mmCIF file of C-alpha atoms in Angstrom:
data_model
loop_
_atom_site.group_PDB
_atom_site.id
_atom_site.type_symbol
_atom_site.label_atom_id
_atom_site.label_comp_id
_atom_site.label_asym_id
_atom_site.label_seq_id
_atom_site.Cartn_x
_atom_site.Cartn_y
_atom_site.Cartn_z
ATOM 1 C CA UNK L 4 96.906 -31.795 7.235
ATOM 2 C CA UNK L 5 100.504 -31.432 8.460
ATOM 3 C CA UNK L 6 99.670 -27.461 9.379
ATOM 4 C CA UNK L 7 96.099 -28.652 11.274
ATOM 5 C CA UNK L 8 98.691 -30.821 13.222
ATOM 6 C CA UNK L 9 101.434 -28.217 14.219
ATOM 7 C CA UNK L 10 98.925 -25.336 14.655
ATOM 8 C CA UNK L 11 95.780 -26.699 16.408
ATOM 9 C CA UNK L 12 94.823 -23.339 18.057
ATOM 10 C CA UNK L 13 95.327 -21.275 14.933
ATOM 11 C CA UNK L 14 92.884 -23.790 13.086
ATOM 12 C CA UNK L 15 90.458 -23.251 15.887
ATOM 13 C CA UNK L 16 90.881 -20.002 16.466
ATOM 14 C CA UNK L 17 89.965 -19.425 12.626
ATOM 15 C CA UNK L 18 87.073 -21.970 13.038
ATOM 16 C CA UNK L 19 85.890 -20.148 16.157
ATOM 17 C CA UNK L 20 85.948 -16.902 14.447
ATOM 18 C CA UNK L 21 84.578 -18.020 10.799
ATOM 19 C CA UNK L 22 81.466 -19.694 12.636
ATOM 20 C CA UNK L 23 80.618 -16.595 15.197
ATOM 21 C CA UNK L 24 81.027 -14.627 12.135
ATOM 22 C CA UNK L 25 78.433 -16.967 10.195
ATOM 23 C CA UNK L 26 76.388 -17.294 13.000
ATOM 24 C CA UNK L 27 76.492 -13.289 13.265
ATOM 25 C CA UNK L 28 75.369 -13.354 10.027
ATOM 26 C CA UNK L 29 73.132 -15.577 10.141
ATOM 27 C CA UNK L 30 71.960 -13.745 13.162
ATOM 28 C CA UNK L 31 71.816 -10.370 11.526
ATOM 29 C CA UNK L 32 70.032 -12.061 8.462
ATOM 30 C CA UNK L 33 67.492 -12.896 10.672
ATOM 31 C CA UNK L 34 67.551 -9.844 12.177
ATOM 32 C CA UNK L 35 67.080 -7.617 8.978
ATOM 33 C CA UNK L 36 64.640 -10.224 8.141
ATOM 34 C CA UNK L 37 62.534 -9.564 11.226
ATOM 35 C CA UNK L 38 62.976 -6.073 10.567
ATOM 36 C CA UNK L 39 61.832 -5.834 7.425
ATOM 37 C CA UNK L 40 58.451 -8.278 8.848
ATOM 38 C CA UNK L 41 58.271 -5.385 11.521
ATOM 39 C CA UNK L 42 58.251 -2.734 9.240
ATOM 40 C CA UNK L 43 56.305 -4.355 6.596
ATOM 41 C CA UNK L 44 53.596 -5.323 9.345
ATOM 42 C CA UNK L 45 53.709 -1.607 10.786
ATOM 43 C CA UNK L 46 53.385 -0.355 6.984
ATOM 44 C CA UNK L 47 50.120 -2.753 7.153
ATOM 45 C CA UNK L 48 49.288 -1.572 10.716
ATOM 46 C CA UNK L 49 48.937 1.742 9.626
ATOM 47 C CA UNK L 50 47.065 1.212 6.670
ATOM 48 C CA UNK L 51 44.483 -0.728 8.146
ATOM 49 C CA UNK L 52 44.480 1.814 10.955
ATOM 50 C CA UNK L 53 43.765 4.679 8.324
ATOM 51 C CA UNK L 54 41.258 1.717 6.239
ATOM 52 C CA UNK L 55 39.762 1.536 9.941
ATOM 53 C CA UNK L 56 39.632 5.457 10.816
ATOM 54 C CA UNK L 57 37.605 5.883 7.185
ATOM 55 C CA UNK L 58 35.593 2.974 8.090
ATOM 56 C CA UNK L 59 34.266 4.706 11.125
ATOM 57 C CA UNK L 60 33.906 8.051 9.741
ATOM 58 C CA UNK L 61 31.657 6.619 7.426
ATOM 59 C CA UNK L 62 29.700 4.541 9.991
ATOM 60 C CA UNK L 63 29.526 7.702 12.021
ATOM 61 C CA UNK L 64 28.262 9.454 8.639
ATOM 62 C CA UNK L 65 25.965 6.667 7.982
ATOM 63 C CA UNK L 66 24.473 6.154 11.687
ATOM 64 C CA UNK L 67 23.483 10.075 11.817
ATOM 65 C CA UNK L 68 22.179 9.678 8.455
ATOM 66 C CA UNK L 69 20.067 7.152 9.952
ATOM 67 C CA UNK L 70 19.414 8.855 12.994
ATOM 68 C CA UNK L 71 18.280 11.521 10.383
ATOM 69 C CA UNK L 72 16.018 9.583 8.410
ATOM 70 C CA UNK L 73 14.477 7.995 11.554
ATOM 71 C CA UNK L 74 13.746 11.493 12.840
ATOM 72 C CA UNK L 75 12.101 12.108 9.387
ATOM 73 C CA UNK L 76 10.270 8.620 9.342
ATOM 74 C CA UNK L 77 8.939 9.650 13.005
ATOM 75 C CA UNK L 78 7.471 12.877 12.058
ATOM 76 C CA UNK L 79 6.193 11.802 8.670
ATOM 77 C CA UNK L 80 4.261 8.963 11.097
ATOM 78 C CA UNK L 81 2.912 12.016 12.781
ATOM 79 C CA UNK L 82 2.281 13.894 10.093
ATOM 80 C CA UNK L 83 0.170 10.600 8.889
ATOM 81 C CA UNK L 84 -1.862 10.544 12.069
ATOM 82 C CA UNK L 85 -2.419 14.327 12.177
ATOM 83 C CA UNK L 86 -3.886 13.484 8.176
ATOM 84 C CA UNK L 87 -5.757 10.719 9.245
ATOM 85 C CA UNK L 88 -7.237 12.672 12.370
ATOM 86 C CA UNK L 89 -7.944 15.545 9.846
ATOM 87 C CA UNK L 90 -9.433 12.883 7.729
ATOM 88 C CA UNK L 91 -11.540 11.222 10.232
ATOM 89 C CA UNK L 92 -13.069 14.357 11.561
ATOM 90 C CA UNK L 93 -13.870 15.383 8.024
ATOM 91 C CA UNK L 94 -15.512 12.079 7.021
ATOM 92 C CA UNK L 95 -17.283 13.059 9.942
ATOM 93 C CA UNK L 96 -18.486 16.185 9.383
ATOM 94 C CA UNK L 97 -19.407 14.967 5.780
ATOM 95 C CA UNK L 98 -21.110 12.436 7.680
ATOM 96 C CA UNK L 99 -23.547 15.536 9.411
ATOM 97 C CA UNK L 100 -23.386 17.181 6.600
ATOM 98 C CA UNK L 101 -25.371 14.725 4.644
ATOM 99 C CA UNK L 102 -27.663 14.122 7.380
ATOM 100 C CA UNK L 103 -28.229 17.531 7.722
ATOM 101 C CA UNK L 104 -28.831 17.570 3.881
ATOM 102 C CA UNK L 105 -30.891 14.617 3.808
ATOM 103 C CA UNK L 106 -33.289 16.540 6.442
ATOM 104 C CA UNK L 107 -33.558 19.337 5.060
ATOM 105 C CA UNK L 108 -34.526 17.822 0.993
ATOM 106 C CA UNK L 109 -36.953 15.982 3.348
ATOM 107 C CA UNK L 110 -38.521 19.262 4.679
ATOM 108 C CA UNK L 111 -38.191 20.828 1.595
ATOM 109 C CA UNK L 112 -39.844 17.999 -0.239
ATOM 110 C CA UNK L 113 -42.622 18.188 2.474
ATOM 111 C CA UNK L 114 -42.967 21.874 1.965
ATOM 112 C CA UNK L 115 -43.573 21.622 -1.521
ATOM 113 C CA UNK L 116 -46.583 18.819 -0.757
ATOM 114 C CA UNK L 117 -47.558 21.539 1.851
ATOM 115 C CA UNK L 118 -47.756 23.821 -1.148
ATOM 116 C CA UNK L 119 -48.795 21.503 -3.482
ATOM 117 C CA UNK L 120 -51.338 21.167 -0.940
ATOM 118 C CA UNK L 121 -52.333 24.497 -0.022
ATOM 119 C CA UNK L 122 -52.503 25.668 -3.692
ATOM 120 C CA UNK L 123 -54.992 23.384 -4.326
ATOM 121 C CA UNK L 124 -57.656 25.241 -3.548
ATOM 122 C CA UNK L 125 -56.310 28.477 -4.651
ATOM 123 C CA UNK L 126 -56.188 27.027 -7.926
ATOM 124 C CA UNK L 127 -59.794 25.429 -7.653
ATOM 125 C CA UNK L 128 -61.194 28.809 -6.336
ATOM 126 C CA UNK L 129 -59.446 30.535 -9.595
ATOM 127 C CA UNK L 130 -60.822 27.949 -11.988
ATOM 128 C CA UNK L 131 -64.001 28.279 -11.175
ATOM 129 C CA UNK L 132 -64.015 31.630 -11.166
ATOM 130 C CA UNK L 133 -62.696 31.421 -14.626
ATOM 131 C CA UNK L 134 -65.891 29.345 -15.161
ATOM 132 C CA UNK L 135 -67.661 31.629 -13.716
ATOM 133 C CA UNK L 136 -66.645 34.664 -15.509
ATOM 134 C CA UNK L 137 -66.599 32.580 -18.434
ATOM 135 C CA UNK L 138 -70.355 31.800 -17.485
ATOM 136 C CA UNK L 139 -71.728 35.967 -16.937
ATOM 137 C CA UNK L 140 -69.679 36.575 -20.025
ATOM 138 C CA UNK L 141 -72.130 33.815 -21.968
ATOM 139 C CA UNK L 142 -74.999 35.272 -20.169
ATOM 140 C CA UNK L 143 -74.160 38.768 -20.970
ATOM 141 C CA UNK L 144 -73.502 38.038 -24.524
ATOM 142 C CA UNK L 145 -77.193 36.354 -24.374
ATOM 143 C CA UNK L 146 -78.676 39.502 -22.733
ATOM 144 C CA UNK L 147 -76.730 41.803 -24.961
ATOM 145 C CA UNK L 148 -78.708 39.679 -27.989
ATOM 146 C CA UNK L 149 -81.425 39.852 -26.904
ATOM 147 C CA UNK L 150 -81.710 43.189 -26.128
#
């Protein structure tokens, strides 16, 4: 205590200098510290940077893959009407078709009545002809006995 006494300015000149050199070190502790938070948030900066670059790549991938498939989905909708127009107009015709078909079984059907009809007496005429053939063959027969 006797030497704190007789040298009052050496004692602060040493406590001067051993607390700027703690608080330089504590200053450069906080320092590297915040350094080393910098750099370690940079290091995390750039990673989520590159995370974030891939991430849009593949949304950029993914929305023209999209874009794609709408494209697709838009012409197979056309593609679908142009069916169901080709469908439509082929029900359609199947639709005449069967009229025209019913129509014509009709006349045909009436034809063969007409036919039916006008064979009638063809085949009446040739029947009794037959009978009557049939008949001068009896009476011939008869004749030729009795001559």
């Amino acid at each position: 205590l006797n030497f704190a006494k007789k040298y009052p300015l050496l004692i602060e000149a040493i406590y001067s200098r051993s607390k700027d050199i703690v608080d330089r070190m504590v200053v450069q502790e906080e320092l590297d510290t915040k350094r080393s938070r910098q750099e370690e948030l940079q290091r995390k900066e750039r990673l989520l940077r590159q995370q974030l670059d891939v991430a849009q790549e593949d949304l950029e991938r993914q929305t023209k893959q999209f874009e794609a498939l709408g494209d697709s989905l838009v012409q197979l909708k056309q593609s679908e009407k142009d069916r169901n127009a080709e469908l439509v107009e082929a029900t359609r015709q199947l639709d005449f078709m069967k009229a025209d078909k019913t129509v014509k079984d009709r006349d045909y059907n009436e034809a063969l009545d007409a036919q039916r009809q006008a064979v009638k007496p063809l085949n009446e005429t040739e029947r009794q002809i037959d009978l009557t053939n049939e008949r001068i063959e009896f009476a011939e027969e008869k004749i030729s006995q009795c001559l």
